[in-house]
Amino acid sequence: FALQQFEDGFFALLRVHGEIVNAMDLVNEAGHATRSRDCFAVWYGRLKNVHAKQAAYPEGKALETVQTGYAAFYNKHQSELGHYFRHLYHIIKFVEEAPIQNKRKYTSLVRAQLSAYEHLMLFYNGLSTYGYTKFKPLIEEFELLENMPQQMVISPQLHLPLYAPSAYGQDNAV
């Protein structure tokens, strides 16, 4: 009974998450609309532009530089992305706190819903001051970046080591 109750709640949360993604839209100055998951490619491009303006990373300051860049980006897009990341966090937290076996089975289902660009945005959100304390440990525990296209990370040599190898899965450890 407890498993059925958990699964009912889990799949309801997953369904709401899909609705959040499907409701997303961005309209540029020319009136062109980008919708649903395609918005993440636009946001990732904008995040890359913010990081490009920070051409140099001070020695040993990769995390602080990522956090500063993400904060500048997020301040402009919080109204669009805040709900998405808060909900995603709560799905993972719901699984973590559930009295069930094989929690990775469920977090893998969540991960399977994420596009490449959603993975990349999750990567940077987890490193940000908004996600570092609470979300990053869950990302690492549940290997949420396992299928992320690592070659698309803005600065792989500097950024990938900011997570524990467990975030990428045992076979994809950095």
Short mmCIF file of C-alpha atoms in Angstrom, two decimals:
data_model
loop_
_atom_site.label_atom_id
_atom_site.label_comp_id
_atom_site.label_asym_id
_atom_site.label_seq_id
_atom_site.Cartn_x
_atom_site.Cartn_y
_atom_site.Cartn_z
CA PHE A 1 0.00 0.00 0.00
CA ALA A 2 2.82 2.41 0.89
CA LEU A 3 4.51 1.77 -2.47
CA GLN A 4 1.27 2.40 -4.34
CA GLN A 5 0.72 5.61 -2.42
CA PHE A 6 4.28 6.75 -3.17
CA GLU A 7 3.96 5.89 -6.87
CA ASP A 8 0.67 7.76 -7.15
CA GLY A 9 2.32 10.87 -5.71
CA PHE A 10 5.49 10.42 -7.75
CA PHE A 11 3.74 10.05 -11.08
CA ALA A 12 1.45 12.98 -10.28
CA LEU A 13 4.55 15.12 -9.62
CA LEU A 14 6.14 13.89 -12.85
CA ARG A 15 2.97 14.73 -14.77
CA VAL A 16 2.91 18.26 -13.31
CA HIS A 17 6.56 18.66 -14.23
CA GLY A 18 5.72 17.81 -17.83
CA GLU A 19 2.93 20.37 -17.74
CA ILE A 20 5.36 23.01 -16.45
CA VAL A 21 7.73 22.27 -19.35
CA ASN A 22 4.93 22.26 -21.92
CA ALA A 23 3.67 25.63 -20.68
CA MET A 24 7.04 27.35 -21.16
CA ASP A 25 7.41 29.88 -23.92
CA LEU A 26 9.84 32.62 -24.88
CA VAL A 27 8.99 35.38 -27.30
CA ASN A 28 11.84 37.42 -28.76
CA GLU A 29 11.76 41.04 -29.91
CA ALA A 30 10.70 39.96 -33.41
CA GLY A 31 7.70 38.10 -32.01
CA HIS A 32 9.12 34.61 -32.67
CA ALA A 33 8.01 32.14 -30.02
CA THR A 34 10.09 29.28 -28.66
CA ARG A 35 8.07 26.75 -26.73
CA SER A 36 8.41 23.88 -24.29
CA ARG A 37 11.77 22.06 -24.12
CA ASP A 38 13.18 24.20 -26.93
CA CYS A 39 13.35 27.09 -24.44
CA PHE A 40 16.23 25.37 -22.67
CA ALA A 41 18.47 25.64 -25.74
CA VAL A 42 17.79 29.39 -25.81
CA TRP A 43 18.46 29.77 -22.10
CA TYR A 44 21.66 27.74 -22.37
CA GLY A 45 22.84 29.99 -25.20
CA ARG A 46 22.17 33.02 -23.01
CA LEU A 47 24.03 31.45 -20.10
CA LYS A 48 27.00 30.74 -22.38
CA ASN A 49 26.99 34.39 -23.46
CA VAL A 50 27.16 35.50 -19.83
CA HIS A 51 30.13 33.17 -19.23
CA ALA A 52 31.83 34.36 -22.43
CA LYS A 53 31.94 37.85 -20.93
CA GLN A 54 33.96 36.37 -18.05
CA ALA A 55 36.77 35.34 -20.41
CA ALA A 56 39.28 34.62 -17.64
CA TYR A 57 38.81 32.40 -14.62
CA PRO A 58 41.01 33.41 -11.69
CA GLU A 59 43.16 30.51 -10.47
CA GLY A 60 41.19 28.29 -8.10
CA LYS A 61 38.01 30.35 -8.53
CA ALA A 62 36.05 28.21 -11.01
CA LEU A 63 33.10 27.65 -8.66
CA GLU A 64 32.85 31.32 -7.70
CA THR A 65 33.05 32.33 -11.36
CA VAL A 66 30.31 29.85 -12.31
CA GLN A 67 28.15 31.08 -9.45
CA THR A 68 28.62 34.73 -10.39
CA GLY A 69 27.81 34.06 -14.03
CA TYR A 70 24.77 31.95 -13.21
CA ALA A 71 23.47 34.57 -10.78
CA ALA A 72 23.70 37.25 -13.49
CA PHE A 73 21.83 34.96 -15.90
CA TYR A 74 19.28 33.75 -13.34
CA ASN A 75 18.42 37.25 -12.15
CA LYS A 76 17.07 37.92 -15.65
CA HIS A 77 15.30 34.56 -16.01
CA GLN A 78 14.16 33.64 -12.50
CA SER A 79 10.51 34.13 -13.37
CA GLU A 80 10.87 31.63 -16.21
CA LEU A 81 13.14 29.04 -14.59
CA GLY A 82 12.52 29.29 -10.85
CA HIS A 83 9.33 27.25 -10.85
CA TYR A 84 10.91 24.58 -13.05
CA PHE A 85 13.94 24.03 -10.81
CA ARG A 86 12.00 24.23 -7.54
CA HIS A 87 9.59 21.58 -8.82
CA LEU A 88 12.37 19.34 -10.13
CA TYR A 89 14.14 19.61 -6.78
CA HIS A 90 10.98 18.62 -4.92
CA ILE A 91 10.44 15.56 -7.11
CA ILE A 92 13.94 14.32 -6.27
CA LYS A 93 13.52 15.25 -2.60
CA PHE A 94 10.18 13.39 -2.55
CA VAL A 95 11.96 10.24 -3.76
CA GLU A 96 14.87 10.69 -1.36
CA GLU A 97 12.55 10.94 1.66
CA ALA A 98 10.24 8.11 0.60
CA PRO A 99 10.33 4.85 2.59
CA ILE A 100 10.91 2.77 -0.54
CA GLN A 101 13.56 0.48 -1.98
CA ASN A 102 15.47 1.21 -5.19
CA LYS A 103 15.09 5.00 -5.20
CA ARG A 104 17.35 5.24 -8.26
CA LYS A 105 14.65 3.49 -10.29
CA TYR A 106 12.48 6.56 -9.79
CA THR A 107 15.17 9.21 -10.11
CA SER A 108 16.24 7.51 -13.34
CA LEU A 109 12.72 8.02 -14.65
CA VAL A 110 13.02 11.71 -13.82
CA ARG A 111 16.43 11.90 -15.49
CA ALA A 112 15.03 10.19 -18.59
CA GLN A 113 12.56 13.07 -18.97
CA LEU A 114 15.35 15.66 -19.27
CA SER A 115 16.60 16.88 -22.63
CA ALA A 116 20.31 17.55 -23.22
CA TYR A 117 19.79 21.26 -22.59
CA GLU A 118 17.76 20.60 -19.45
CA HIS A 119 20.66 18.49 -18.18
CA LEU A 120 23.08 21.32 -18.91
CA MET A 121 20.90 23.87 -17.15
CA LEU A 122 20.51 21.48 -14.20
CA PHE A 123 24.30 21.17 -14.10
CA TYR A 124 24.73 24.93 -13.67
CA ASN A 125 21.72 25.37 -11.39
CA GLY A 126 23.17 22.76 -9.04
CA LEU A 127 26.46 24.66 -8.86
CA SER A 128 24.76 28.00 -8.32
CA THR A 129 24.19 29.57 -4.95
CA TYR A 130 20.52 28.61 -5.42
CA GLY A 131 21.22 24.89 -5.71
CA TYR A 132 24.64 24.24 -4.22
CA THR A 133 23.61 23.42 -0.65
CA LYS A 134 20.46 21.37 -1.22
CA PHE A 135 20.20 20.31 -4.88
CA LYS A 136 23.83 19.51 -5.71
CA PRO A 137 24.06 16.71 -3.10
CA LEU A 138 20.93 15.11 -4.59
CA ILE A 139 22.31 15.48 -8.12
CA GLU A 140 25.43 13.63 -6.98
CA GLU A 141 23.60 10.99 -4.94
CA PHE A 142 21.16 10.07 -7.69
CA GLU A 143 23.54 10.43 -10.68
CA LEU A 144 21.27 12.98 -12.31
CA LEU A 145 23.96 14.11 -14.79
CA GLU A 146 24.70 10.58 -16.02
CA ASN A 147 23.44 11.22 -19.56
CA MET A 148 24.41 14.88 -19.80
CA PRO A 149 26.45 15.69 -22.93
CA GLN A 150 29.68 16.58 -21.12
CA GLN A 151 31.30 17.99 -24.27
CA MET A 152 28.63 20.72 -24.30
CA VAL A 153 29.57 22.05 -20.85
CA ILE A 154 30.82 25.63 -21.19
CA SER A 155 34.31 24.85 -19.88
CA PRO A 156 34.56 21.09 -19.34
CA GLN A 157 38.07 21.10 -17.85
CA LEU A 158 37.10 23.66 -15.21
CA HIS A 159 33.43 22.89 -14.63
CA LEU A 160 33.06 19.09 -14.71
CA PRO A 161 35.33 18.55 -11.66
CA LEU A 162 33.03 20.82 -9.61
CA TYR A 163 30.76 17.79 -9.11
CA ALA A 164 31.70 14.51 -7.47
CA PRO A 165 32.16 11.71 -10.05
CA SER A 166 28.97 10.11 -8.70
CA ALA A 167 26.90 12.88 -10.35
CA TYR A 168 27.87 11.48 -13.76
CA GLY A 169 27.32 7.81 -12.90
CA GLN A 170 30.05 5.28 -12.22
CA ASP A 171 30.79 4.57 -15.90
CA ASN A 172 30.90 8.26 -16.84
CA ALA A 173 32.96 9.52 -13.91
CA VAL A 174 35.18 12.49 -14.70
#
